[in-house]
PDB file of C-alpha atoms in Angstrom:
ATOM      1  CA  UNK Q 105      23.784 -41.968  26.165  1.00 51.00           C
ATOM      2  CA  UNK Q 106      24.817 -40.319  23.000  1.00 51.00           C
ATOM      3  CA  UNK Q 107      25.704 -37.022  24.687  1.00 49.00           C
ATOM      4  CA  UNK Q 108      27.979 -38.909  27.037  1.00 50.00           C
ATOM      5  CA  UNK Q 109      29.641 -40.596  24.367  1.00 50.00           C
ATOM      6  CA  UNK Q 110      30.297 -37.220  22.735  1.00 50.00           C
ATOM      7  CA  UNK Q 111      31.831 -35.808  25.754  1.00 47.00           C
ATOM      8  CA  UNK Q 112      33.891 -38.739  26.425  1.00 50.00           C
ATOM      9  CA  UNK Q 113      35.372 -38.446  22.858  1.00 50.00           C
ATOM     10  CA  UNK Q 114      36.275 -34.801  23.866  1.00 46.00           C
ATOM     11  CA  UNK Q 115      38.204 -35.907  26.722  1.00 46.00           C
ATOM     12  CA  UNK Q 116      40.140 -38.789  24.712  1.00 47.00           C
ATOM     13  CA  UNK Q 117      41.103 -36.448  22.069  1.00 48.00           C
ATOM     14  CA  UNK Q 118      41.699 -33.036  23.893  1.00 47.00           C
ATOM     15  CA  UNK Q 119      45.513 -32.796  23.507  1.00 49.00           C
ATOM     16  CA  UNK Q 120      47.775 -33.158  26.682  1.00 50.00           C
ATOM     17  CA  UNK Q 121      49.295 -29.913  27.620  1.00 48.00           C
ATOM     18  CA  UNK Q 122      52.996 -30.404  27.053  1.00 48.00           C
ATOM     19  CA  UNK Q 123      55.584 -30.505  30.145  1.00 49.00           C
ATOM     20  CA  UNK Q 124      57.542 -27.427  30.001  1.00 48.00           C
ATOM     21  CA  UNK Q 125      61.436 -27.876  30.336  1.00 47.00           C
ATOM     22  CA  UNK Q 126      63.405 -26.213  33.017  1.00 47.00           C
ATOM     23  CA  UNK Q 127      62.742 -26.513  36.676  1.00 49.00           C
ATOM     24  CA  UNK Q 128      58.953 -27.130  36.285  1.00 48.00           C
ATOM     25  CA  UNK Q 129      57.586 -24.148  37.994  1.00 49.00           C
ATOM     26  CA  UNK Q 130      54.935 -22.123  35.884  1.00 47.00           C
ATOM     27  CA  UNK Q 131      55.988 -18.810  35.233  1.00 48.00           C
ATOM     28  CA  UNK Q 132      52.788 -16.604  34.877  1.00 47.00           C
ATOM     29  CA  UNK Q 133      52.981 -13.270  32.925  1.00 48.00           C
ATOM     30  CA  UNK Q 134      53.567 -10.463  34.927  1.00 45.00           C
ATOM     31  CA  UNK Q 135      51.299  -8.259  32.969  1.00 45.00           C
ATOM     32  CA  UNK Q 136      48.129 -10.416  33.188  1.00 43.00           C
ATOM     33  CA  UNK Q 137      48.731 -11.063  36.870  1.00 43.00           C
ATOM     34  CA  UNK Q 138      48.699  -7.227  37.241  1.00 44.00           C
ATOM     35  CA  UNK Q 139      45.574  -6.789  35.105  1.00 40.00           C
ATOM     36  CA  UNK Q 140      43.482  -9.688  36.800  1.00 44.00           C
ATOM     37  CA  UNK Q 141      44.607  -8.378  40.461  1.00 47.00           C
ATOM     38  CA  UNK Q 142      45.876 -11.918  41.110  1.00 46.00           C
ATOM     39  CA  UNK Q 143      49.796 -12.129  42.274  1.00 50.00           C
ATOM     40  CA  UNK Q 144      52.342 -14.573  40.935  1.00 46.00           C
ATOM     41  CA  UNK Q 145      52.224 -16.757  44.287  1.00 48.00           C
ATOM     42  CA  UNK Q 146      48.433 -17.156  44.046  1.00 48.00           C
ATOM     43  CA  UNK Q 147      48.625 -18.262  40.361  1.00 46.00           C
ATOM     44  CA  UNK Q 148      51.195 -21.060  41.175  1.00 51.00           C
ATOM     45  CA  UNK Q 149      49.190 -22.030  44.340  1.00 50.00           C
ATOM     46  CA  UNK Q 150      45.821 -22.253  42.342  1.00 49.00           C
ATOM     47  CA  UNK Q 151      46.523 -23.542  38.906  1.00 50.00           C
ATOM     48  CA  UNK Q 152      43.614 -24.148  36.502  1.00 48.00           C
ATOM     49  CA  UNK Q 153      42.126 -27.401  36.855  1.00 52.00           C
ATOM     50  CA  UNK Q 154      39.972 -29.359  34.203  1.00 53.00           C
ATOM     51  CA  UNK Q 155      36.324 -29.434  35.793  1.00 54.00           C
ATOM     52  CA  UNK Q 156      33.010 -30.667  34.596  1.00 52.00           C
ATOM     53  CA  UNK Q 157      31.843 -27.346  33.884  1.00 50.00           C
ATOM     54  CA  UNK Q 158      35.047 -26.820  31.496  1.00 48.00           C
ATOM     55  CA  UNK Q 159      34.502 -30.070  29.674  1.00 47.00           C
ATOM     56  CA  UNK Q 160      30.838 -29.239  29.152  1.00 45.00           C
ATOM     57  CA  UNK Q 161      31.863 -25.924  27.701  1.00 49.00           C
ATOM     58  CA  UNK Q 162      34.212 -27.500  25.395  1.00 45.00           C
ATOM     59  CA  UNK Q 163      31.899 -29.905  24.522  1.00 47.00           C
ATOM     60  CA  UNK Q 164      29.251 -27.351  23.471  1.00 44.00           C
ATOM     61  CA  UNK Q 165      31.875 -25.428  21.383  1.00 40.00           C
ATOM     62  CA  UNK Q 166      32.595 -28.807  19.565  1.00 45.00           C
ATOM     63  CA  UNK Q 167      29.112 -29.609  18.653  1.00 41.00           C
ATOM     64  CA  UNK Q 168      28.288 -26.200  17.609  1.00 38.00           C
ATOM     65  CA  UNK Q 169      31.517 -25.900  15.396  1.00 40.00           C
ATOM     66  CA  UNK Q 170      30.463 -29.218  13.645  1.00 44.00           C
ATOM     67  CA  UNK Q 171      26.787 -28.399  13.157  1.00 39.00           C
ATOM     68  CA  UNK Q 172      25.296 -26.873  10.149  1.00 41.00           C
ATOM     69  CA  UNK Q 173      23.675 -23.768  11.940  1.00 36.00           C
ATOM     70  CA  UNK Q 174      23.402 -20.832   9.637  1.00 37.00           C
ATOM     71  CA  UNK Q 175      23.469 -17.117  10.449  1.00 37.00           C
ATOM     72  CA  UNK Q 176      19.848 -15.735   9.589  1.00 39.00           C
ATOM     73  CA  UNK Q 177      19.610 -12.358   8.913  1.00 41.00           C
ATOM     74  CA  UNK Q 178      16.508 -10.240  10.346  1.00 36.00           C
ATOM     75  CA  UNK Q 179      13.955  -9.239   7.746  1.00 47.00           C
ATOM     76  CA  UNK Q 180      11.114  -6.675   7.508  1.00 52.00           C
ATOM     77  CA  UNK Q 181       8.420  -8.151   9.571  1.00 52.00           C
ATOM     78  CA  UNK Q 182       6.330  -5.081  10.101  1.00 57.00           C
ATOM     79  CA  UNK Q 183       8.362  -4.116  13.027  1.00 59.00           C
ATOM     80  CA  UNK Q 184      11.938  -3.041  11.803  1.00 65.00           C
ATOM     81  CA  UNK Q 185      13.565  -2.828   8.740  1.00 62.00           C
ATOM     82  CA  UNK Q 186      17.025  -4.422   7.958  1.00 67.00           C
ATOM     83  CA  UNK Q 187      18.040  -1.567   5.298  1.00 65.00           C
ATOM     84  CA  UNK Q 188      17.712   2.163   4.501  1.00 65.00           C
ATOM     85  CA  UNK Q 189      14.514   3.640   5.412  1.00 68.00           C
ATOM     86  CA  UNK Q 190      12.801   3.910   2.150  1.00 64.00           C
ATOM     87  CA  UNK Q 191      11.760   7.481   0.777  1.00 68.00           C
ATOM     88  CA  UNK Q 192       7.890   7.420   0.152  1.00 72.00           C
ATOM     89  CA  UNK Q 193       6.451   9.602  -2.845  1.00 79.00           C
ATOM     90  CA  UNK Q 194       3.013  10.929  -3.025  1.00 80.00           C
ATOM     91  CA  UNK Q 195       1.002   9.717  -6.230  1.00 84.00           C
ATOM     92  CA  UNK Q 196      -1.708  12.205  -5.765  1.00 90.00           C
ATOM     93  CA  UNK Q 197      -1.537  16.236  -6.367  1.00 88.00           C
ATOM     94  CA  UNK Q 198      -1.294  16.987  -2.749  1.00 90.00           C
ATOM     95  CA  UNK Q 199       2.160  18.957  -3.351  1.00 88.00           C
ATOM     96  CA  UNK Q 200       2.335  22.407  -3.266  1.00 87.00           C
ATOM     97  CA  UNK Q 201       2.197  23.504  -6.877  1.00 83.00           C
ATOM     98  CA  UNK Q 202       5.006  26.090  -6.679  1.00 87.00           C
ATOM     99  CA  UNK Q 203       7.663  24.043  -5.116  1.00 88.00           C
ATOM    100  CA  UNK Q 204       6.685  20.402  -5.924  1.00 87.00           C
ATOM    101  CA  UNK Q 205       6.855  19.397  -2.407  1.00 88.00           C
ATOM    102  CA  UNK Q 206       5.652  20.300   1.132  1.00 91.00           C
ATOM    103  CA  UNK Q 207       7.913  22.417   3.529  1.00 89.00           C
ATOM    104  CA  UNK Q 208       6.956  20.526   6.731  1.00 91.00           C
ATOM    105  CA  UNK Q 209       7.945  17.002   5.293  1.00 89.00           C
ATOM    106  CA  UNK Q 210      10.565  15.255   7.485  1.00 88.00           C
ATOM    107  CA  UNK Q 211      13.078  12.631   5.903  1.00 82.00           C
ATOM    108  CA  UNK Q 212      14.060   9.157   7.405  1.00 80.00           C
ATOM    109  CA  UNK Q 213      10.742   8.772   8.729  1.00 82.00           C
ATOM    110  CA  UNK Q 214       9.526   5.002   8.726  1.00 82.00           C
ATOM    111  CA  UNK Q 215       5.824   5.056   7.906  1.00 86.00           C
ATOM    112  CA  UNK Q 216       4.233   1.667   8.385  1.00 83.00           C
ATOM    113  CA  UNK Q 217       1.631   0.498   5.876  1.00 86.00           C
ATOM    114  CA  UNK Q 218      -1.295  -0.423   7.929  1.00 92.00           C
ATOM    115  CA  UNK Q 219      -3.986  -0.537   5.190  1.00 94.00           C
ATOM    116  CA  UNK Q 220      -6.454   1.996   4.471  1.00 94.00           C
ATOM    117  CA  UNK Q 221      -8.532   1.776   7.509  1.00 96.00           C
ATOM    118  CA  UNK Q 222      -5.612   2.006   9.703  1.00 95.00           C
ATOM    119  CA  UNK Q 223      -4.375   5.059   7.621  1.00 96.00           C
ATOM    120  CA  UNK Q 224      -8.070   6.681   8.175  1.00 97.00           C
ATOM    121  CA  UNK Q 225      -8.017   5.871  11.850  1.00 96.00           C
ATOM    122  CA  UNK Q 226      -4.280   7.127  12.102  1.00 96.00           C
ATOM    123  CA  UNK Q 227      -5.494  10.591  10.390  1.00 97.00           C
ATOM    124  CA  UNK Q 228      -8.125  11.080  12.750  1.00 97.00           C
ATOM    125  CA  UNK Q 229      -5.597  10.290  15.926  1.00 96.00           C
ATOM    126  CA  UNK Q 230      -3.137  12.719  14.421  1.00 97.00           C
ATOM    127  CA  UNK Q 231      -5.512  15.521  13.766  1.00 97.00           C
ATOM    128  CA  UNK Q 232      -6.695  15.161  17.281  1.00 96.00           C
ATOM    129  CA  UNK Q 233      -3.317  15.134  18.504  1.00 95.00           C
ATOM    130  CA  UNK Q 234      -2.658  18.409  16.474  1.00 96.00           C
ATOM    131  CA  UNK Q 235      -5.688  20.045  18.007  1.00 94.00           C
ATOM    132  CA  UNK Q 236      -3.725  19.887  21.637  1.00 90.00           C
ATOM    133  CA  UNK Q 237      -0.676  21.673  20.251  1.00 90.00           C
ATOM    134  CA  UNK Q 238      -2.694  24.683  20.865  1.00 88.00           C
ATOM    135  CA  UNK Q 239      -1.559  24.711  24.502  1.00 88.00           C
ATOM    136  CA  UNK Q 240       1.952  25.042  23.880  1.00 91.00           C
ATOM    137  CA  UNK Q 241       1.637  28.194  21.633  1.00 91.00           C
ATOM    138  CA  UNK Q 242       3.014  31.250  23.166  1.00 85.00           C
ATOM    139  CA  UNK Q 243       4.654  29.137  25.932  1.00 87.00           C
ATOM    140  CA  UNK Q 244       8.476  29.500  24.653  1.00 87.00           C
ATOM    141  CA  UNK Q 245       8.159  26.231  23.033  1.00 93.00           C
ATOM    142  CA  UNK Q 246       8.791  26.817  19.549  1.00 94.00           C
ATOM    143  CA  UNK Q 247      11.446  24.247  18.694  1.00 93.00           C
ATOM    144  CA  UNK Q 248       9.138  21.479  20.057  1.00 94.00           C
ATOM    145  CA  UNK Q 249       5.693  23.150  18.462  1.00 95.00           C
ATOM    146  CA  UNK Q 250       7.618  23.128  14.733  1.00 95.00           C
ATOM    147  CA  UNK Q 251       9.327  19.613  15.449  1.00 94.00           C
ATOM    148  CA  UNK Q 252       5.597  18.207  16.547  1.00 94.00           C
ATOM    149  CA  UNK Q 253       3.662  19.596  13.723  1.00 96.00           C
ATOM    150  CA  UNK Q 254       6.243  18.462  11.088  1.00 95.00           C
ATOM    151  CA  UNK Q 255       6.307  14.793  12.347  1.00 95.00           C
ATOM    152  CA  UNK Q 256       2.505  14.481  12.731  1.00 96.00           C
ATOM    153  CA  UNK Q 257       1.973  16.494   9.276  1.00 96.00           C
ATOM    154  CA  UNK Q 258       4.330  14.084   7.666  1.00 94.00           C
ATOM    155  CA  UNK Q 259       2.411  11.243   8.489  1.00 95.00           C
ATOM    156  CA  UNK Q 260      -0.732  12.551   7.782  1.00 96.00           C
ATOM    157  CA  UNK Q 261       0.477  13.716   4.088  1.00 94.00           C
ATOM    158  CA  UNK Q 262       1.293   9.899   2.982  1.00 94.00           C
ATOM    159  CA  UNK Q 263      -1.520   8.489   4.760  1.00 95.00           C
ATOM    160  CA  UNK Q 264      -3.736  10.972   2.863  1.00 96.00           C
ATOM    161  CA  UNK Q 265      -2.330  10.118  -0.225  1.00 95.00           C
ATOM    162  CA  UNK Q 266      -2.855   6.440   0.377  1.00 95.00           C
ATOM    163  CA  UNK Q 267      -6.293   7.147   1.484  1.00 97.00           C
ATOM    164  CA  UNK Q 268      -6.769   8.916  -1.587  1.00 96.00           C
ATOM    165  CA  UNK Q 269      -5.724   6.394  -4.226  1.00 95.00           C
ATOM    166  CA  UNK Q 270      -7.934   3.827  -2.330  1.00 96.00           C
ATOM    167  CA  UNK Q 271     -10.888   5.982  -2.754  1.00 96.00           C
ATOM    168  CA  UNK Q 272     -13.692   5.761  -5.265  1.00 96.00           C
ATOM    169  CA  UNK Q 273     -13.713   8.146  -8.197  1.00 94.00           C
ATOM    170  CA  UNK Q 274     -16.524  10.195  -6.474  1.00 95.00           C
ATOM    171  CA  UNK Q 275     -14.744  10.106  -3.055  1.00 95.00           C
ATOM    172  CA  UNK Q 276     -11.354  11.506  -4.559  1.00 96.00           C
ATOM    173  CA  UNK Q 277     -12.058  15.013  -5.249  1.00 96.00           C
ATOM    174  CA  UNK Q 278     -13.487  15.941  -1.630  1.00 96.00           C
ATOM    175  CA  UNK Q 279     -10.656  14.194  -0.198  1.00 96.00           C
ATOM    176  CA  UNK Q 280      -7.953  16.024  -2.592  1.00 96.00           C
ATOM    177  CA  UNK Q 281      -9.558  19.300  -1.610  1.00 96.00           C
ATOM    178  CA  UNK Q 282      -9.606  18.611   2.195  1.00 97.00           C
ATOM    179  CA  UNK Q 283      -6.093  17.309   2.251  1.00 96.00           C
ATOM    180  CA  UNK Q 284      -4.774  20.587   0.024  1.00 96.00           C
ATOM    181  CA  UNK Q 285      -6.442  22.900   2.217  1.00 97.00           C
ATOM    182  CA  UNK Q 286      -5.094  21.308   5.164  1.00 97.00           C
ATOM    183  CA  UNK Q 287      -1.340  21.007   4.072  1.00 96.00           C
ATOM    184  CA  UNK Q 288      -1.693  24.763   2.686  1.00 96.00           C
ATOM    185  CA  UNK Q 289      -2.552  25.920   5.920  1.00 96.00           C
ATOM    186  CA  UNK Q 290       0.131  23.602   7.924  1.00 97.00           C
ATOM    187  CA  UNK Q 291       2.909  25.056   5.561  1.00 96.00           C
ATOM    188  CA  UNK Q 292       1.825  28.655   6.609  1.00 96.00           C
ATOM    189  CA  UNK Q 293       1.474  27.718  10.209  1.00 97.00           C
ATOM    190  CA  UNK Q 294       5.086  25.733  10.046  1.00 96.00           C
ATOM    191  CA  UNK Q 295       6.741  28.990   8.656  1.00 96.00           C
ATOM    192  CA  UNK Q 296       4.988  31.266  11.406  1.00 96.00           C
ATOM    193  CA  UNK Q 297       6.421  28.757  13.859  1.00 96.00           C
ATOM    194  CA  UNK Q 298       9.646  28.805  12.212  1.00 95.00           C
ATOM    195  CA  UNK Q 299      10.141  32.678  12.567  1.00 95.00           C
ATOM    196  CA  UNK Q 300       8.450  32.856  16.250  1.00 95.00           C
ATOM    197  CA  UNK Q 301       5.605  34.986  14.921  1.00 96.00           C
ATOM    198  CA  UNK Q 302       3.424  34.850  17.769  1.00 95.00           C
ATOM    199  CA  UNK Q 303       0.312  36.793  16.290  1.00 96.00           C
ATOM    200  CA  UNK Q 304       0.463  34.991  12.771  1.00 96.00           C
ATOM    201  CA  UNK Q 305       0.969  31.478  14.597  1.00 96.00           C
ATOM    202  CA  UNK Q 306      -2.143  32.169  16.680  1.00 95.00           C
ATOM    203  CA  UNK Q 307      -4.092  33.274  13.596  1.00 96.00           C
ATOM    204  CA  UNK Q 308      -3.101  30.572  11.104  1.00 96.00           C
ATOM    205  CA  UNK Q 309      -3.537  27.795  14.101  1.00 96.00           C
ATOM    206  CA  UNK Q 310      -7.219  28.793  14.532  1.00 95.00           C
ATOM    207  CA  UNK Q 311      -7.908  28.184  10.796  1.00 95.00           C
ATOM    208  CA  UNK Q 312      -6.026  24.948  11.065  1.00 96.00           C
ATOM    209  CA  UNK Q 313      -8.068  23.738  13.819  1.00 96.00           C
ATOM    210  CA  UNK Q 314     -11.073  24.130  11.964  1.00 97.00           C
ATOM    211  CA  UNK Q 315      -9.634  21.865   9.253  1.00 97.00           C
ATOM    212  CA  UNK Q 316      -8.546  19.360  11.530  1.00 97.00           C
ATOM    213  CA  UNK Q 317     -11.783  18.882  12.924  1.00 97.00           C
ATOM    214  CA  UNK Q 318     -13.009  18.471   9.490  1.00 97.00           C
ATOM    215  CA  UNK Q 319     -10.446  15.738   9.100  1.00 97.00           C
ATOM    216  CA  UNK Q 320     -11.597  14.007  12.249  1.00 97.00           C
ATOM    217  CA  UNK Q 321     -15.177  13.939  10.901  1.00 96.00           C
ATOM    218  CA  UNK Q 322     -14.490  12.659   7.546  1.00 95.00           C
ATOM    219  CA  UNK Q 323     -12.168   9.728   8.875  1.00 95.00           C
ATOM    220  CA  UNK Q 324     -14.615   8.746  11.689  1.00 84.00           C
TER     221      UNK Q 324
END
């Protein structure tokens, strides 16, 4: 019975519409009538009447206005971020010694932390994905090839860094060697694709596929 009591209270406290002076005929705004497609006569013949639906709507507004509901901001739950995308940094020596970075790295990419096992699986999967890239080389798809190569290699770069960090002291040297050989070749391949040098791209891609197969074996 409490909800009905609140509804009745709304009817009691809802202020009455004051009666206009003059001839008592309502004068709807002409601009509003034109915008809504309703002429003045229809507006006069069909005035708004309080209904149960209108009362329920007003009741809902009153209940929510008096409630203590607060706005809850979305948080990072592993699926989305509420703030700017963080820029990750590599902790191991997998950068180009001359430039201090890698030319293929894309910025503004969110790389979810899926743990060491998850990163190993992603390294294997992305190595497999790049092995299929050879079908597009020489097919007038230079822009797509470069974007795809950079995106996959960026994930592999940061995944390798985390896997190396979590590895034992005996496992780190071969992983570092594998990562640097891969990224050295990818940098050269990315440059050849950027220049649309088909012979050099085909040659470097053959070298890259050998290392990608090694990555898949290592992360199996």
